[in-house]
Coordinates of C-alpha atoms in Angstrom, one line a residue:
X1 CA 0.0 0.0 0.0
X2 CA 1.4 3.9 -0.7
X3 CA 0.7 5.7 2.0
X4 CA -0.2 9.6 1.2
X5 CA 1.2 12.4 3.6
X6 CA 0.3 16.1 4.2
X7 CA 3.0 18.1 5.3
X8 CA 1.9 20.7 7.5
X9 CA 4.5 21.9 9.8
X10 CA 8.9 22.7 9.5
X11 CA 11.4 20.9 11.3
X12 CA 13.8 22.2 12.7
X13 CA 17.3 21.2 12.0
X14 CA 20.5 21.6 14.1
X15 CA 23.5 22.3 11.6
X16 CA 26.6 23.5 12.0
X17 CA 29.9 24.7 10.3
X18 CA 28.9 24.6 6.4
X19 CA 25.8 25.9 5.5
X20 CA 25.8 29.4 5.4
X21 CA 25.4 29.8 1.7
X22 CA 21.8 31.0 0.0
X23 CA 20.8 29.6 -3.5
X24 CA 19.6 32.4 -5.6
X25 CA 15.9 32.4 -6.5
X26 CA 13.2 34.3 -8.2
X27 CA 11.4 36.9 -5.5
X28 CA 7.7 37.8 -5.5
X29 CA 6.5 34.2 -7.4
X30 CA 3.0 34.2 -6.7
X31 CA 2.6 30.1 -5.9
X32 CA -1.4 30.6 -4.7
X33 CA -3.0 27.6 -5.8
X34 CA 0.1 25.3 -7.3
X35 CA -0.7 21.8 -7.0
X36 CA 2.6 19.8 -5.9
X37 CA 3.9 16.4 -4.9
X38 CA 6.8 14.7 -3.8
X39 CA 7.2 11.0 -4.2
X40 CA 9.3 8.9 -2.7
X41 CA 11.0 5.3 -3.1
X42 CA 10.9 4.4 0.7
X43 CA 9.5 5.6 3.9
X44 CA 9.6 8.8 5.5
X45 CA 10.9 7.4 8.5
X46 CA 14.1 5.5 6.6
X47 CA 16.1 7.6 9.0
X48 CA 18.3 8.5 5.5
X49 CA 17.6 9.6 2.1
X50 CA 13.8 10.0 2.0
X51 CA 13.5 11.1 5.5
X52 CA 15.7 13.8 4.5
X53 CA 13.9 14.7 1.2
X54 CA 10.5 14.9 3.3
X55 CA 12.3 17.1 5.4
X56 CA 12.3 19.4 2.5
X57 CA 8.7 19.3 1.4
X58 CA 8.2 20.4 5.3
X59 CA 10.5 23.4 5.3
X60 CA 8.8 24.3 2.0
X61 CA 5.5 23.9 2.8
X62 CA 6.1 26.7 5.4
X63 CA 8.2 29.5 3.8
X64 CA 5.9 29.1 0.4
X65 CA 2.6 28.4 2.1
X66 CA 2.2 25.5 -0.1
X67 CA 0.5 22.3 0.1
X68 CA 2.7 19.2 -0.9
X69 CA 1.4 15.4 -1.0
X70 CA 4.1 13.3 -0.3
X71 CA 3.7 9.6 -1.6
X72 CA 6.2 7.1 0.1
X73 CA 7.2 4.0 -0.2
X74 CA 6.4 3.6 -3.9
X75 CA 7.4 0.5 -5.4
X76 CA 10.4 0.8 -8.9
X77 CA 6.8 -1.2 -10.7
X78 CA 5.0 2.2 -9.8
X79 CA 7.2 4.8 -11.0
X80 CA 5.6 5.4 -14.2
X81 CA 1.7 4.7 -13.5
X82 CA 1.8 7.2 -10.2
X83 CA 3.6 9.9 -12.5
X84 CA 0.9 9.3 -14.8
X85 CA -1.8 9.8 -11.6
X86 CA -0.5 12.9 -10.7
X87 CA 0.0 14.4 -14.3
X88 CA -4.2 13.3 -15.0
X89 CA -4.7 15.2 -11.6
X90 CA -3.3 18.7 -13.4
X91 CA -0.5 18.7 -10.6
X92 CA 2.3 21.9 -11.8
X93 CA 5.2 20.0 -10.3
X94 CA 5.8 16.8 -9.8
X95 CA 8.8 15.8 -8.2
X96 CA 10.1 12.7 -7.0
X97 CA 13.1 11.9 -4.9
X98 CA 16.1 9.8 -6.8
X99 CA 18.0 9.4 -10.1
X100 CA 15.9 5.9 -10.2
X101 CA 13.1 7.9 -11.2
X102 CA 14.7 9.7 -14.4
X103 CA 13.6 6.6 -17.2
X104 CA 9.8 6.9 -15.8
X105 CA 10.2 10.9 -16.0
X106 CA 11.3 10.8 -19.6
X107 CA 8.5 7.9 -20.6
X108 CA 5.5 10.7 -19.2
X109 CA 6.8 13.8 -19.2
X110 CA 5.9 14.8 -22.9
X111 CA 2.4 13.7 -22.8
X112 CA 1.8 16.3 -19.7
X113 CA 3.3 18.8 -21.4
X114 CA 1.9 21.7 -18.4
X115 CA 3.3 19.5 -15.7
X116 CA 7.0 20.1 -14.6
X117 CA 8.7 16.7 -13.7
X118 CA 11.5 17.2 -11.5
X119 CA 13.3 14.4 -10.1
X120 CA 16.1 14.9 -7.0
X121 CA 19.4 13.2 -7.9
X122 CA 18.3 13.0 -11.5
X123 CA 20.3 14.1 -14.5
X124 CA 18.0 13.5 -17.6
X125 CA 16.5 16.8 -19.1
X126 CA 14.9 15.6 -22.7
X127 CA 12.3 17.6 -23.0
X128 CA 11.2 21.1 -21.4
X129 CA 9.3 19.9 -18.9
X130 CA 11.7 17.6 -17.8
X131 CA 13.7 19.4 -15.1
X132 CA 15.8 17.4 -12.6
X133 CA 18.2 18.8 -9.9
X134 CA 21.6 17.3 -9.5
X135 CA 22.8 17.5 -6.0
X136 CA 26.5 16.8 -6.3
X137 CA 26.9 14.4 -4.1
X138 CA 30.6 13.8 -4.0
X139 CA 31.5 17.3 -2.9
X140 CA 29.8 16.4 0.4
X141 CA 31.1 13.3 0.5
X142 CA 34.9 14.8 -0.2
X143 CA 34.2 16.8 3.2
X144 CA 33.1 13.5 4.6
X145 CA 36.7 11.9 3.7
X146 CA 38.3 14.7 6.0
X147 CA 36.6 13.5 9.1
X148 CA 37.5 9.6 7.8
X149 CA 41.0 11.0 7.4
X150 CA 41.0 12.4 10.7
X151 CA 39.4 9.2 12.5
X152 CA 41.2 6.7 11.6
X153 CA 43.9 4.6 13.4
X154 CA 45.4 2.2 10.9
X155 CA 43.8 4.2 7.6
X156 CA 42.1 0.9 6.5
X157 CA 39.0 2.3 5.2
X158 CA 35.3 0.0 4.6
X159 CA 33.1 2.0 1.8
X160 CA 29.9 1.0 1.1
X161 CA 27.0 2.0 -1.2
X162 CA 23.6 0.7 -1.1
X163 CA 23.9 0.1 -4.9
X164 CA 26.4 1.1 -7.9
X165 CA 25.4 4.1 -10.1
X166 CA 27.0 6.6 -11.6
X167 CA 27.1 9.3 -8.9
X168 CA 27.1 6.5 -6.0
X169 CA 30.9 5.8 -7.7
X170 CA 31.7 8.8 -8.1
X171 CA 30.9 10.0 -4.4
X172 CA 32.5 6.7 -2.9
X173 CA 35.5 8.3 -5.4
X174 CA 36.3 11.6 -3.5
X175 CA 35.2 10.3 -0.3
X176 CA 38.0 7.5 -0.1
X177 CA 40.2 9.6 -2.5
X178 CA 40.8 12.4 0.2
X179 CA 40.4 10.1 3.1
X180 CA 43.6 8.4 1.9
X181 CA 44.9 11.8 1.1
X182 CA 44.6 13.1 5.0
X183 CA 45.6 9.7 6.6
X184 CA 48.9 9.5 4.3
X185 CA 49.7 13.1 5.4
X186 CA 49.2 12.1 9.4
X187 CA 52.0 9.6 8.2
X188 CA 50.1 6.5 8.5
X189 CA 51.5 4.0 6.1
X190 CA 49.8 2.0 3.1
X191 CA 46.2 4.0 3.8
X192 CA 43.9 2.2 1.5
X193 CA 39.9 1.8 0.8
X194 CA 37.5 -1.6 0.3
X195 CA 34.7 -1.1 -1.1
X196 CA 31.5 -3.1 -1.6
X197 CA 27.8 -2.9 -2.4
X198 CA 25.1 -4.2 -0.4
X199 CA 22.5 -4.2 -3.5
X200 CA 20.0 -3.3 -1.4
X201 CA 19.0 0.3 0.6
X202 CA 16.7 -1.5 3.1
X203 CA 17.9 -4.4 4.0
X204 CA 20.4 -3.9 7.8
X205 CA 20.9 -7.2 8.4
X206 CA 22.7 -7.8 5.0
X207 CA 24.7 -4.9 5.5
X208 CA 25.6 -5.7 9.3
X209 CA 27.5 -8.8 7.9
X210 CA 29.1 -7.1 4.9
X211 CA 30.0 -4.5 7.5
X212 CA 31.3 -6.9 9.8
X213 CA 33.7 -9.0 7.6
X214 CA 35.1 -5.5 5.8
X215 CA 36.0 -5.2 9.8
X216 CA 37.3 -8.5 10.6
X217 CA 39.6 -7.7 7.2
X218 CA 41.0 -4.9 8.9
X219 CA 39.1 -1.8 8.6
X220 CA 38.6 0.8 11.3
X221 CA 36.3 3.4 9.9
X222 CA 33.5 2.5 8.2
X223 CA 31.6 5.0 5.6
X224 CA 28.2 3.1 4.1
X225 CA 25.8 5.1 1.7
X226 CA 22.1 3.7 2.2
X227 CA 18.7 4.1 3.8
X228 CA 17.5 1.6 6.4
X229 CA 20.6 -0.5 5.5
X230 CA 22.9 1.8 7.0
X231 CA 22.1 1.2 10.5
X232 CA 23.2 -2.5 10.0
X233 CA 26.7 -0.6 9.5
X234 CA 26.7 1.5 12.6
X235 CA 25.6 -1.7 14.7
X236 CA 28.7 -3.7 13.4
X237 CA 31.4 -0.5 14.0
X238 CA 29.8 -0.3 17.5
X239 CA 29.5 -3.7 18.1
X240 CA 33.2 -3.8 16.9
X241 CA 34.7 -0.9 18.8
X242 CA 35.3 0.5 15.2
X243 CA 34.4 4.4 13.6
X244 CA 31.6 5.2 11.8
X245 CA 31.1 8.3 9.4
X246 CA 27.7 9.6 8.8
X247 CA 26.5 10.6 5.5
X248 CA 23.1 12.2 4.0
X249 CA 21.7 12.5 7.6
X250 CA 22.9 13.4 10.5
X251 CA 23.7 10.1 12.7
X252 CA 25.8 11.3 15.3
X253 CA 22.7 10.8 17.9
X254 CA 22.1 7.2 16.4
X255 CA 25.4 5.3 17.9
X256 CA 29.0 6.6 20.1
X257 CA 30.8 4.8 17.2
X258 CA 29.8 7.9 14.8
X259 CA 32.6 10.5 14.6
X260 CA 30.7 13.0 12.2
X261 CA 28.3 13.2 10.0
X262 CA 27.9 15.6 6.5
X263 CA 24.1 16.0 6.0
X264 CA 22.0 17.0 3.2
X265 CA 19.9 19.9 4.6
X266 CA 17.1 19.4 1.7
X267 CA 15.1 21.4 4.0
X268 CA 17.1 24.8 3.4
X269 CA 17.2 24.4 -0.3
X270 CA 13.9 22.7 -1.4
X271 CA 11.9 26.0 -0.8
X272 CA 14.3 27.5 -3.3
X273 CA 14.1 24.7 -5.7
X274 CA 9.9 24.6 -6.0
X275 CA 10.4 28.5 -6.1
X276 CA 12.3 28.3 -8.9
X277 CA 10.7 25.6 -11.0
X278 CA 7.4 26.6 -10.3
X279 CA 8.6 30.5 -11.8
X280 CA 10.7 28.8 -14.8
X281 CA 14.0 30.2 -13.3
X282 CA 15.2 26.9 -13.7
X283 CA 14.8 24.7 -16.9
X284 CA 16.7 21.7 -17.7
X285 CA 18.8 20.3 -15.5
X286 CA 20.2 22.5 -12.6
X287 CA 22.8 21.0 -10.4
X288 CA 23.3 22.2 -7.0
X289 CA 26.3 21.5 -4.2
X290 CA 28.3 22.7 -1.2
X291 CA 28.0 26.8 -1.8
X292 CA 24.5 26.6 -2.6
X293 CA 24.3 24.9 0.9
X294 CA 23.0 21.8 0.4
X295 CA 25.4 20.0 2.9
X296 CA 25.8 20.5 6.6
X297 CA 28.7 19.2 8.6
X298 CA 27.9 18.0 12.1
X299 CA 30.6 17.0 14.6
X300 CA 31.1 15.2 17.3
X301 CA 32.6 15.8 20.3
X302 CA 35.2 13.6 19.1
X303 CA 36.4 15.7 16.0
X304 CA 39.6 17.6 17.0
X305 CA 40.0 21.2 15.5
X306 CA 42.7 20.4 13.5
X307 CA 39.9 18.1 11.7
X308 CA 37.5 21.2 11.6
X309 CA 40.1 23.4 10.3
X310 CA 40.7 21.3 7.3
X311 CA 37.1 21.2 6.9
X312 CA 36.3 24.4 6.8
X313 CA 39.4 24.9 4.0
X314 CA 38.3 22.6 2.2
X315 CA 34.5 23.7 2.0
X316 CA 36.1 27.1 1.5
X317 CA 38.1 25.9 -1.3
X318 CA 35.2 24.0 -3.0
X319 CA 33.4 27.3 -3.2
X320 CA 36.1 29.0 -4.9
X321 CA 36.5 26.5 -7.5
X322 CA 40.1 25.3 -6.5
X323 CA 39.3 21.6 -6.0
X324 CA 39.7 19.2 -8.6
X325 CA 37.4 16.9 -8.5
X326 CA 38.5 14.6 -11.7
X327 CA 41.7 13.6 -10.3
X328 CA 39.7 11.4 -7.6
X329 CA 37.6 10.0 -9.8
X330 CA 38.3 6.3 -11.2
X331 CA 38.9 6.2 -14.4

């Protein structure tokens, strides 16, 4: 069964360090009236990706006065037929959370031709209507490498992804890239990364024992990319007396293993993102990173300042344009 939410009321989110910047947007766009929905692959309660995406509907929903039906938990069979729903219903935007979503987008799009279709994490734009936002991942995860760089003991790092795609790679790419980068300069010797996919974003007890092994083989900070899945890796690093690095939501709260987390704070851009789309600002596909402040970093009291230091250069350095992204990236 889908289960329908109506957002109501904002959450509010405690950030700190890197998410002071503002994304531009088009002022005075009368929204009175805009129908608009949100669907989701998973629950809003996944503790990870959608959680995070409904947080953004929420803060939305407040600073636009805006209505916004969430669907959750809609099945990869459903994609299509529920786009299909909600373009028959007259809905102006119709956005859905993941770059799964991009095949079904380009199948309806040009038959609801006054519909926008926006999906989060997407990167297809074949027709007008069709207008994802690209939320470049692996800049947030290349600030997540720093605090992996900085925990570790023996610079044996365990990488996982829920599954393989394009920007899952690439993110895993920086993320290890620069945590071998910072453990080499501590002078630990022969600093290196496994990495493995789970094939599944749900499923905790399959990634507990992946976790677990990449462990017993000698990792001590462990970095896993998922939904429900990913608290399967924070039991094993606890369990293990190993370190765990939080990514897309904040997990310090969830375990004492967690040395930091880099969040996306959806709920300070999507306001700016249904602005946009719903005033045609943006057409095609936009792509959005650290200075338009979609990531947060949140420490623990376990993060020394040298570690916040190089944090704060290197988010300081990704806004200037002085990072090179390509030369972490496998080729």
């Amino acid at each position: 069964m889908r289960k329908l939410t109506a957002i109501a009321l904002a959450s509010v989110m405690t950030v700190s360090m890197c998410s002071a910047a503002v994304v531009t947007h088009a002022d005075d766009v009368d929204l009175t009236g805009k129908k608009v929905c949100l669907i989701l692959p998973g629950s809003i309660d996944d503790q990870g990706w959608n959680a995070t995406n409904n947080a953004g509907a929420k803060a939305a929903e407040a600073e636009l006065g805006i209505t916004i039906d969430v669907i959750e938990s809609v099945p990869a069979e459903e994609y299509e037929s529920t786009f299909v729903e909600y373009g028959e219903k007259g809905y102006d935007l119709i956005m859905a959370a993941g770059s799964q979503f991009d095949e079904s987008a380009t199948t309806v799009a040009e038959d609801y031709p006054d519909s926008i279709f926006c999906a989060i994490n997407g990167q297809v734009s074949d027709f007008d209507n069709q207008c994802p936002v690209f939320p470049k991942e692996y800049e947030g995860s290349i600030v997540a490498g720093v605090l992996a760089g900085y925990a570790t003991e023996n610079g044996q790092f365990a990488t996982m992804g829920g599954e393989s795609n394009d920007p899952m790679v690439k993110l895993l790419d920086t993320y290890e890239g620069k945590a071998i980068e910072i453990a080499t300069e501590r002078g630990i010797e022969g600093a290196a990364a496994t990495r493995s996919f789970v094939n599944s974003w749900t499923d905790v007890s399959a990634t507990k024992d992946m976790t677990s092994s990449m462990i017993d083989n000698g990792a001590d900070t462990v970095f896993c990319y998922s939904n429900e899945g990913t608290s399967g890796a924070i039991q094993a690093a606890q369990e293990k007396g190993k370190t765990f690095i939080g990514f897309s939501s904040n997990k310090n709260g969830e375990s004492d293993c967690v040395y930091g987390s880099v969040a996306m704070d959806w709920a300070a851009v999507y306001p700016t993102i249904i602005r946009n789309l719903l005033s045609g600002e943006w057409t095609g596909r936009t792509d959005i990173g650290v200075a338009e402040g979609v990531f947060t970093v949140e420490y623990t009291d376990k993060c020394t300042d040298e570690c916040k230091a190089a944090v704060d250069q290197l988010v300081q350095d990704i806004k200037d344009g002085k990072v090179d992204f390509e030369q972490y990236f496998a080729k």
